[in-house]
mmCIF file of C-alpha atoms in Angstrom:
data_model
loop_
_atom_site.group_PDB
_atom_site.id
_atom_site.type_symbol
_atom_site.label_atom_id
_atom_site.label_comp_id
_atom_site.label_asym_id
_atom_site.label_seq_id
_atom_site.Cartn_x
_atom_site.Cartn_y
_atom_site.Cartn_z
ATOM 1 C CA MET A 1 142.091 42.590 -9.826
ATOM 2 C CA GLY A 2 139.190 42.738 -12.257
ATOM 3 C CA LEU A 3 135.646 43.837 -11.626
ATOM 4 C CA THR A 4 132.976 41.130 -11.371
ATOM 5 C CA THR A 5 129.201 41.022 -11.387
ATOM 6 C CA ASP A 6 128.900 38.593 -8.480
ATOM 7 C CA SER A 7 125.350 38.470 -7.106
ATOM 8 C CA ALA A 8 126.725 38.244 -3.540
ATOM 9 C CA SER A 9 127.773 41.895 -3.820
ATOM 10 C CA ALA A 10 124.132 42.986 -4.143
ATOM 11 C CA PRO A 11 122.662 44.711 -1.116
ATOM 12 C CA PRO A 12 120.551 42.618 1.247
ATOM 13 C CA GLY A 13 116.927 42.475 0.236
ATOM 14 C CA ALA A 14 117.618 43.435 -3.366
ATOM 15 C CA ALA A 15 115.926 41.269 -5.909
ATOM 16 C CA SER A 16 118.154 38.993 -7.877
ATOM 17 C CA PRO A 17 118.365 39.615 -11.605
ATOM 18 C CA GLY A 18 115.704 37.770 -13.462
ATOM 19 C CA THR A 19 113.347 37.404 -10.485
ATOM 20 C CA ASP A 20 110.012 39.068 -9.865
ATOM 21 C CA PRO A 21 110.401 42.046 -7.430
ATOM 22 C CA GLY A 22 106.886 41.442 -6.100
ATOM 23 C CA ALA A 23 107.473 37.776 -5.302
ATOM 24 C CA PRO A 24 107.975 36.760 -1.622
ATOM 25 C CA PRO A 25 111.630 36.202 -0.580
ATOM 26 C CA ALA A 26 113.017 32.701 -0.630
ATOM 27 C CA PRO A 27 113.274 30.857 2.739
ATOM 28 C CA ASP A 28 117.087 30.941 2.613
ATOM 29 C CA ASP A 29 117.156 34.670 1.816
ATOM 30 C CA PRO A 30 118.634 36.725 4.765
ATOM 31 C CA ALA A 31 115.973 39.365 4.131
ATOM 32 C CA SER A 32 113.279 36.876 5.135
ATOM 33 C CA LEU A 33 114.784 36.284 8.590
ATOM 34 C CA LYS A 34 113.131 37.994 11.546
ATOM 35 C CA VAL A 35 115.554 40.204 13.459
ATOM 36 C CA VAL A 36 115.179 39.717 17.212
ATOM 37 C CA PRO A 37 117.237 41.842 19.621
ATOM 38 C CA ALA A 38 119.423 39.974 22.105
ATOM 39 C CA ARG A 39 117.800 39.603 25.482
ATOM 40 C CA HIS A 40 120.158 39.606 28.473
ATOM 41 C CA TYR A 41 117.949 38.061 31.126
ATOM 42 C CA ALA A 42 120.792 37.530 33.623
ATOM 43 C CA ARG A 43 121.855 41.176 33.283
ATOM 44 C CA TRP A 44 118.302 42.373 33.872
ATOM 45 C CA ALA A 45 117.935 40.118 36.911
ATOM 46 C CA ALA A 46 121.231 41.387 38.359
ATOM 47 C CA ALA A 47 120.204 45.012 37.787
ATOM 48 C CA VAL A 48 116.850 44.446 39.496
ATOM 49 C CA ALA A 49 118.541 42.738 42.433
ATOM 50 C CA VAL A 50 121.001 45.623 42.825
ATOM 51 C CA ILE A 51 118.187 48.203 42.642
ATOM 52 C CA VAL A 52 116.203 46.320 45.297
ATOM 53 C CA LEU A 53 119.238 46.137 47.598
ATOM 54 C CA VAL A 54 120.031 49.841 47.160
ATOM 55 C CA ALA A 55 116.393 50.783 47.758
ATOM 56 C CA GLN A 56 116.275 48.615 50.861
ATOM 57 C CA PHE A 57 119.464 50.201 52.199
ATOM 58 C CA ALA A 58 118.149 53.720 51.505
ATOM 59 C CA HIS A 59 114.839 52.846 53.164
ATOM 60 C CA GLY A 60 116.731 51.600 56.223
ATOM 61 C CA LEU A 61 118.751 54.808 56.353
ATOM 62 C CA ALA A 62 115.600 56.895 56.229
ATOM 63 C CA THR A 63 113.366 54.911 58.589
ATOM 64 C CA ASN A 64 115.663 53.191 61.108
ATOM 65 C CA PRO A 65 115.510 55.320 64.269
ATOM 66 C CA VAL A 66 118.924 54.078 65.432
ATOM 67 C CA TRP A 67 120.626 56.413 62.951
ATOM 68 C CA GLU A 68 119.205 59.392 64.893
ATOM 69 C CA TRP A 69 119.347 61.907 62.083
ATOM 70 C CA GLY A 70 118.362 64.664 64.498
ATOM 71 C CA VAL A 71 121.552 64.107 66.518
ATOM 72 C CA PHE A 72 123.509 63.945 63.267
ATOM 73 C CA SER A 73 122.179 67.331 62.137
ATOM 74 C CA ASP A 74 122.986 68.822 65.549
ATOM 75 C CA TYR A 75 126.658 67.828 65.432
ATOM 76 C CA VAL A 76 127.684 67.674 61.773
ATOM 77 C CA LEU A 77 128.320 71.443 61.561
ATOM 78 C CA SER A 78 128.975 72.106 65.233
ATOM 79 C CA GLU A 79 131.969 74.248 66.149
ATOM 80 C CA THR A 80 133.812 71.333 67.776
ATOM 81 C CA ILE A 81 133.490 69.104 64.719
ATOM 82 C CA VAL A 82 134.438 71.868 62.275
ATOM 83 C CA GLN A 83 137.572 72.663 64.296
ATOM 84 C CA ALA A 84 138.430 68.951 64.336
ATOM 85 C CA VAL A 85 138.035 68.826 60.547
ATOM 86 C CA TRP A 86 140.416 71.790 60.271
ATOM 87 C CA VAL A 87 143.008 69.946 62.388
ATOM 88 C CA THR A 88 142.628 66.882 60.158
ATOM 89 C CA LEU A 89 143.176 69.000 57.046
ATOM 90 C CA GLN A 90 146.255 70.645 58.569
ATOM 91 C CA LEU A 91 147.820 67.303 59.447
ATOM 92 C CA THR A 92 147.089 65.998 55.944
ATOM 93 C CA ALA A 93 148.496 69.091 54.220
ATOM 94 C CA TYR A 94 151.717 69.240 56.250
ATOM 95 C CA ALA A 95 152.371 65.502 55.958
ATOM 96 C CA THR A 96 151.634 65.520 52.216
ATOM 97 C CA VAL A 97 153.903 68.446 51.332
ATOM 98 C CA LEU A 98 156.784 67.497 53.604
ATOM 99 C CA GLY A 99 156.408 63.787 52.896
ATOM 100 C CA PHE A 100 156.556 64.179 49.118
ATOM 101 C CA LEU A 101 159.481 66.616 49.362
ATOM 102 C CA LEU A 102 161.455 64.120 51.436
ATOM 103 C CA GLY A 103 160.206 61.257 49.278
ATOM 104 C CA THR A 104 161.442 62.979 46.106
ATOM 105 C CA VAL A 105 164.897 63.366 47.649
ATOM 106 C CA LEU A 106 164.898 59.706 48.679
ATOM 107 C CA ALA A 107 163.757 58.635 45.209
ATOM 108 C CA PHE A 108 166.655 60.405 43.491
ATOM 109 C CA MET A 109 169.032 59.049 46.130
ATOM 110 C CA ARG A 110 167.937 55.530 45.150
ATOM 111 C CA LEU A 111 168.387 56.413 41.461
ATOM 112 C CA SER A 112 171.845 57.907 41.992
ATOM 113 C CA ARG A 113 175.041 56.061 41.117
ATOM 114 C CA SER A 114 176.413 56.451 44.645
ATOM 115 C CA PRO A 115 176.184 53.142 46.550
ATOM 116 C CA VAL A 116 176.132 55.051 49.844
ATOM 117 C CA LEU A 117 173.102 57.145 48.857
ATOM 118 C CA GLN A 118 171.368 54.110 47.388
ATOM 119 C CA THR A 119 171.916 52.098 50.567
ATOM 120 C CA VAL A 120 170.768 54.878 52.883
ATOM 121 C CA ALA A 121 167.604 55.528 50.844
ATOM 122 C CA TRP A 122 166.804 51.824 50.522
ATOM 123 C CA THR A 123 167.292 51.301 54.291
ATOM 124 C CA TYR A 124 165.065 54.256 55.150
ATOM 125 C CA ILE A 125 162.283 53.035 52.890
ATOM 126 C CA TRP A 126 162.623 49.491 54.194
ATOM 127 C CA ILE A 127 162.432 50.516 57.859
ATOM 128 C CA PHE A 128 159.648 53.080 57.653
ATOM 129 C CA ARG A 129 157.461 50.880 55.478
ATOM 130 C CA SER A 130 157.965 47.967 57.854
ATOM 131 C CA ILE A 131 156.892 49.761 61.038
ATOM 132 C CA PRO A 132 153.162 50.479 61.491
ATOM 133 C CA MET A 133 152.222 54.133 61.534
ATOM 134 C CA ILE A 134 150.724 53.981 65.004
ATOM 135 C CA VAL A 135 154.000 52.606 66.408
ATOM 136 C CA GLN A 136 155.958 55.428 64.781
ATOM 137 C CA LEU A 137 153.556 58.024 66.175
ATOM 138 C CA VAL A 138 153.833 56.682 69.712
ATOM 139 C CA PHE A 139 157.616 56.582 69.348
ATOM 140 C CA TRP A 140 157.827 60.232 68.309
ATOM 141 C CA PHE A 141 155.339 61.151 71.028
ATOM 142 C CA ASN A 142 157.799 59.719 73.580
ATOM 143 C CA LEU A 143 160.943 61.164 71.998
ATOM 144 C CA SER A 144 161.767 63.130 75.134
ATOM 145 C CA ALA A 145 162.192 59.871 77.041
ATOM 146 C CA LEU A 146 165.006 58.957 74.657
ATOM 147 C CA TYR A 147 166.522 62.424 74.119
ATOM 148 C CA GLU A 148 165.724 64.926 76.861
ATOM 149 C CA ARG A 149 167.495 67.737 74.999
ATOM 150 C CA LEU A 150 168.237 68.347 71.317
ATOM 151 C CA GLY A 151 171.190 70.530 70.343
ATOM 152 C CA VAL A 152 173.457 71.777 67.582
ATOM 153 C CA GLY A 153 177.214 71.271 67.665
ATOM 154 C CA ILE A 154 180.099 69.295 66.268
ATOM 155 C CA PRO A 155 179.342 65.587 65.665
ATOM 156 C CA PHE A 156 180.803 63.501 68.506
ATOM 157 C CA GLY A 157 182.012 66.811 69.994
ATOM 158 C CA PRO A 158 180.774 69.718 72.071
ATOM 159 C CA VAL A 159 177.179 71.003 71.788
ATOM 160 C CA PHE A 160 176.888 74.779 71.297
ATOM 161 C CA TRP A 161 173.135 75.139 71.696
ATOM 162 C CA SER A 162 170.444 72.830 73.024
ATOM 163 C CA VAL A 163 166.782 72.948 73.896
ATOM 164 C CA ASP A 164 164.358 70.749 75.779
ATOM 165 C CA SER A 165 162.758 68.142 73.523
ATOM 166 C CA ASN A 166 159.252 68.663 74.873
ATOM 167 C CA SER A 167 159.377 72.408 74.258
ATOM 168 C CA LEU A 168 160.784 71.958 70.727
ATOM 169 C CA ILE A 169 158.508 69.153 69.559
ATOM 170 C CA GLY A 170 154.992 69.376 70.917
ATOM 171 C CA THR A 171 152.175 66.941 70.371
ATOM 172 C CA ILE A 172 151.220 68.369 66.977
ATOM 173 C CA GLY A 173 154.889 68.495 65.951
ATOM 174 C CA ALA A 174 155.371 64.843 66.885
ATOM 175 C CA ALA A 175 152.285 63.887 64.866
ATOM 176 C CA ILE A 176 153.492 65.814 61.809
ATOM 177 C CA ILE A 177 156.969 64.279 62.065
ATOM 178 C CA GLY A 178 155.550 60.773 62.372
ATOM 179 C CA LEU A 179 153.113 61.189 59.490
ATOM 180 C CA THR A 180 155.746 62.879 57.307
ATOM 181 C CA LEU A 181 158.425 60.244 57.794
ATOM 182 C CA HIS A 182 155.930 57.458 57.202
ATOM 183 C CA GLN A 183 154.534 59.164 54.104
ATOM 184 C CA ALA A 184 158.008 59.867 52.695
ATOM 185 C CA ALA A 185 158.819 56.163 52.482
ATOM 186 C CA TYR A 186 155.808 55.505 50.243
ATOM 187 C CA ALA A 187 156.194 58.754 48.303
ATOM 188 C CA ALA A 188 159.796 57.828 47.455
ATOM 189 C CA GLU A 189 158.693 54.665 45.712
ATOM 190 C CA ILE A 190 155.870 56.489 43.910
ATOM 191 C CA VAL A 191 158.249 59.147 42.565
ATOM 192 C CA ARG A 192 160.893 56.566 41.669
ATOM 193 C CA GLY A 193 158.335 54.551 39.714
ATOM 194 C CA GLY A 194 157.275 57.649 37.783
ATOM 195 C CA VAL A 195 160.851 58.602 36.931
ATOM 196 C CA ILE A 196 161.660 55.073 35.771
ATOM 197 C CA SER A 197 158.633 55.108 33.470
ATOM 198 C CA VAL A 198 160.200 57.892 31.359
ATOM 199 C CA ASP A 199 162.122 56.596 28.379
ATOM 200 C CA HIS A 200 165.834 56.796 29.136
ATOM 201 C CA GLY A 201 166.569 57.691 25.521
ATOM 202 C CA GLN A 202 165.131 61.138 26.099
ATOM 203 C CA LEU A 203 167.749 61.818 28.751
ATOM 204 C CA GLU A 204 170.452 60.624 26.392
ATOM 205 C CA ALA A 205 169.138 62.950 23.688
ATOM 206 C CA ALA A 206 169.009 65.855 26.153
ATOM 207 C CA ALA A 207 172.566 65.104 27.278
ATOM 208 C CA ALA A 208 173.681 65.034 23.631
ATOM 209 C CA LEU A 209 172.186 68.525 23.228
ATOM 210 C CA GLY A 210 174.189 69.760 26.201
ATOM 211 C CA ILE A 211 171.227 70.347 28.526
ATOM 212 C CA PRO A 212 172.353 70.413 32.178
ATOM 213 C CA ARG A 213 171.357 67.487 34.358
ATOM 214 C CA LEU A 214 169.143 69.508 36.683
ATOM 215 C CA ARG A 215 167.282 71.033 33.754
ATOM 216 C CA GLN A 216 166.817 67.577 32.237
ATOM 217 C CA ILE A 217 165.065 66.450 35.391
ATOM 218 C CA ARG A 218 162.999 69.619 35.801
ATOM 219 C CA ARG A 219 161.919 70.175 32.185
ATOM 220 C CA ILE A 220 161.951 66.678 30.654
ATOM 221 C CA VAL A 221 161.702 63.926 33.274
ATOM 222 C CA LEU A 222 159.310 65.305 35.890
ATOM 223 C CA PRO A 223 156.581 66.614 33.493
ATOM 224 C CA GLN A 224 156.341 63.160 31.915
ATOM 225 C CA ALA A 225 156.756 61.286 35.192
ATOM 226 C CA MET A 226 153.864 63.207 36.724
ATOM 227 C CA ARG A 227 151.413 61.279 34.531
ATOM 228 C CA ALA A 228 152.520 58.065 36.229
ATOM 229 C CA ILE A 229 152.973 59.627 39.672
ATOM 230 C CA LEU A 230 149.643 61.427 40.078
ATOM 231 C CA PRO A 231 147.157 58.497 40.201
ATOM 232 C CA THR A 232 149.153 56.644 42.842
ATOM 233 C CA ALA A 233 149.964 59.844 44.712
ATOM 234 C CA GLY A 234 146.273 60.727 44.795
ATOM 235 C CA ASN A 235 145.447 57.385 46.353
ATOM 236 C CA GLU A 236 148.242 57.862 48.861
ATOM 237 C CA ILE A 237 147.013 61.323 49.899
ATOM 238 C CA ILE A 238 143.463 60.051 50.351
ATOM 239 C CA GLY A 239 144.820 57.196 52.444
ATOM 240 C CA LEU A 240 146.811 59.686 54.493
ATOM 241 C CA LEU A 241 143.710 61.798 55.110
ATOM 242 C CA LYS A 242 141.948 58.792 56.605
ATOM 243 C CA GLY A 243 145.151 57.659 58.322
ATOM 244 C CA THR A 244 145.304 60.857 60.361
ATOM 245 C CA SER A 245 142.637 59.288 62.558
ATOM 246 C CA VAL A 246 145.455 57.208 64.057
ATOM 247 C CA VAL A 247 146.768 60.271 65.905
ATOM 248 C CA TYR A 248 143.922 59.816 68.397
ATOM 249 C CA VAL A 249 146.506 57.809 70.394
ATOM 250 C CA MET A 250 148.294 61.149 70.975
ATOM 251 C CA SER A 251 145.084 62.860 72.172
ATOM 252 C CA ILE A 252 145.123 65.333 69.277
ATOM 253 C CA GLY A 253 141.737 66.874 68.573
ATOM 254 C CA GLU A 254 141.313 65.670 65.017
ATOM 255 C CA LEU A 255 137.986 64.484 63.632
ATOM 256 C CA PHE A 256 137.852 60.907 64.874
ATOM 257 C CA TYR A 257 139.213 61.809 68.316
ATOM 258 C CA GLN A 258 136.586 64.519 68.851
ATOM 259 C CA VAL A 259 133.831 62.172 67.713
ATOM 260 C CA GLN A 260 135.031 59.605 70.243
ATOM 261 C CA VAL A 261 135.054 62.241 72.998
ATOM 262 C CA ILE A 262 131.513 63.372 72.201
ATOM 263 C CA TYR A 263 129.921 59.930 72.008
ATOM 264 C CA GLY A 264 131.825 58.953 75.147
ATOM 265 C CA ARG A 265 129.861 61.686 76.936
ATOM 266 C CA ASN A 266 126.387 61.350 75.457
ATOM 267 C CA GLY A 267 126.377 57.705 74.335
ATOM 268 C CA ARG A 268 125.194 58.559 70.791
ATOM 269 C CA VAL A 269 127.688 56.282 69.057
ATOM 270 C CA ILE A 270 125.962 55.621 65.726
ATOM 271 C CA PRO A 271 125.017 59.220 64.778
ATOM 272 C CA LEU A 272 128.455 60.509 65.831
ATOM 273 C CA LEU A 273 130.196 57.859 63.747
ATOM 274 C CA LEU A 274 127.899 58.911 60.913
ATOM 275 C CA VAL A 275 129.127 62.490 61.367
ATOM 276 C CA ALA A 276 132.750 61.364 60.982
ATOM 277 C CA THR A 277 131.816 59.224 57.971
ATOM 278 C CA ALA A 278 130.060 62.103 56.244
ATOM 279 C CA TRP A 279 133.021 64.431 56.700
ATOM 280 C CA TYR A 280 135.524 61.835 55.458
ATOM 281 C CA VAL A 281 133.353 61.215 52.387
ATOM 282 C CA VAL A 282 133.160 64.949 51.647
ATOM 283 C CA LEU A 283 136.910 65.477 52.070
ATOM 284 C CA THR A 284 137.908 62.471 49.974
ATOM 285 C CA SER A 285 135.452 63.552 47.271
ATOM 286 C CA LEU A 286 137.047 66.999 47.120
ATOM 287 C CA LEU A 287 140.505 65.422 46.894
ATOM 288 C CA SER A 288 139.291 63.140 44.105
ATOM 289 C CA VAL A 289 137.974 66.118 42.137
ATOM 290 C CA ALA A 290 141.284 67.954 42.594
ATOM 291 C CA GLN A 291 143.178 64.836 41.494
ATOM 292 C CA TYR A 292 141.024 64.611 38.345
ATOM 293 C CA TYR A 293 141.829 68.161 37.256
ATOM 294 C CA VAL A 294 145.542 67.906 38.093
ATOM 295 C CA GLU A 295 145.810 64.657 36.117
ATOM 296 C CA ARG A 296 143.949 66.319 33.247
ATOM 297 C CA ARG A 297 146.424 69.198 33.248
ATOM 298 C CA TYR A 298 149.492 66.971 33.107
ATOM 299 C CA ALA A 299 147.872 64.749 30.450
ATOM 300 C CA ARG A 300 147.957 67.594 27.937
ATOM 301 C CA GLY A 301 151.385 66.503 26.751
ATOM 302 C CA ALA A 302 150.005 63.138 25.584
ATOM 303 C CA ASN A 303 146.438 64.149 24.672
ATOM 304 C CA ARG A 304 145.972 67.549 23.065
ATOM 305 C CA THR A 305 142.182 67.248 22.988
ATOM 306 C CA PRO A 306 141.122 65.710 26.298
ATOM 307 C CA PRO A 307 137.506 64.660 26.725
ATOM 308 C CA PRO A 308 135.193 67.285 28.229
ATOM 309 C CA THR A 309 134.951 67.487 31.979
ATOM 310 C CA PRO A 310 131.646 66.660 33.719
ATOM 311 C CA LEU A 311 131.083 70.380 34.246
ATOM 312 C CA GLN A 312 131.674 71.070 30.549
ATOM 313 C CA ARG A 313 129.236 68.274 29.648
ATOM 314 C CA VAL A 314 126.570 69.796 31.882
ATOM 315 C CA ARG A 315 127.118 73.231 30.304
ATOM 316 C CA ARG A 316 126.880 71.727 26.818
ATOM 317 C CA PHE A 317 123.684 69.893 27.751
ATOM 318 C CA VAL A 318 122.105 73.084 29.121
ATOM 319 C CA ARG A 319 123.212 75.044 26.041
ATOM 320 C CA ASN A 320 121.665 72.442 23.734
ATOM 321 C CA LEU A 321 118.419 72.540 25.720
ATOM 322 C CA ARG A 322 118.268 76.326 25.423
ATOM 323 C CA ALA A 323 118.984 76.164 21.705
ATOM 324 C CA ALA A 324 116.246 73.566 21.193
ATOM 325 C CA ALA A 325 113.749 75.634 23.207
ATOM 326 C CA ALA A 326 114.596 78.786 21.239
ATOM 327 C CA GLN A 327 114.132 76.889 17.993
ATOM 328 C CA ARG A 328 110.696 75.652 19.075
ATOM 329 C CA ASN A 329 109.577 79.164 20.089
ATOM 330 C CA GLN A 330 110.696 80.674 16.807
ATOM 331 C CA PRO A 331 107.598 81.659 14.674
ATOM 332 C CA VAL A 332 107.095 79.659 11.523
ATOM 333 C CA THR A 333 107.428 81.728 8.354
ATOM 334 C CA PRO A 334 104.958 80.593 5.672
ATOM 335 C CA LEU A 335 106.460 79.612 2.375
ATOM 336 C CA LYS A 336 105.890 82.012 -0.446
ATOM 337 C CA THR A 337 104.016 80.708 -3.410
ATOM 338 C CA LEU A 338 105.261 81.177 -6.910
ATOM 339 C CA GLY A 339 102.609 83.879 -7.520
ATOM 340 C CA ASP A 340 103.602 85.895 -4.434
ATOM 341 C CA SER A 341 107.180 86.034 -5.514
ATOM 342 C CA ARG A 342 106.374 88.105 -8.558
#
């Protein structure tokens, strides 16, 4: 390709060869066109409408006496509510840990080559995802009506040791069992989806290197599968936190049950519901923050330089402000003239 002296390659606004630089631009010259920024009237109107709606909602929250912010402030940090929040957190923690442990076992049973294990895992997931959680909780709450005593012995043979069902599984135990078994069905599919997302060729390469099967799963499959598992698992845990309110049918003193008891006594329904809402928002926000940092940690394998966290951005902004202020306060040193330098 040869070099040319095409006039189209000249920068915009440059005078063409042979023309007067002081002459006004031609009407068809792009430099003579007036540049007008694009105006998004519909976007501005939508933004104004949203701001008006948000302001109206905030004004209603602040001025509507039905919210009864005084009652809200009296109960939001009361001992009864804080204890109920602790019960909610315990139910969520136990059901999450036990549910994902059982779900991981079920996921690898479905991925195994044994048709028996595959069928059992598939049947479990099918049944426990089909039955509503509240039905499962009521069923486990009434387990003693079906089995008065639970024991250990030879299958279809004598029982060596047994105990009363009510004394072995209390109300809290029945709630944890119900939440765990329900959560395990969903966790199994989440873990299975994450494992399937890992390229199977990596397992073949690991097998060719003689790496044991268990180490393949622990060191190769799971670290990569976690990137696909964590977002869905985070949603599932947040849903479980809110789903613990269903255990009110078992008269367990979790957050929603205690709120119902209190407003059943004093009739302050709206402010007490606002108390429960505020606590659920705080707890789900904390879980979302934890999910963000856990996802960030497991993303290091794919992204060596992740974007800064919001906290890091705030620190950088403050550091830049301090640096700019220090630069403004620095005294100006007058320039030396040529005669002073001698």
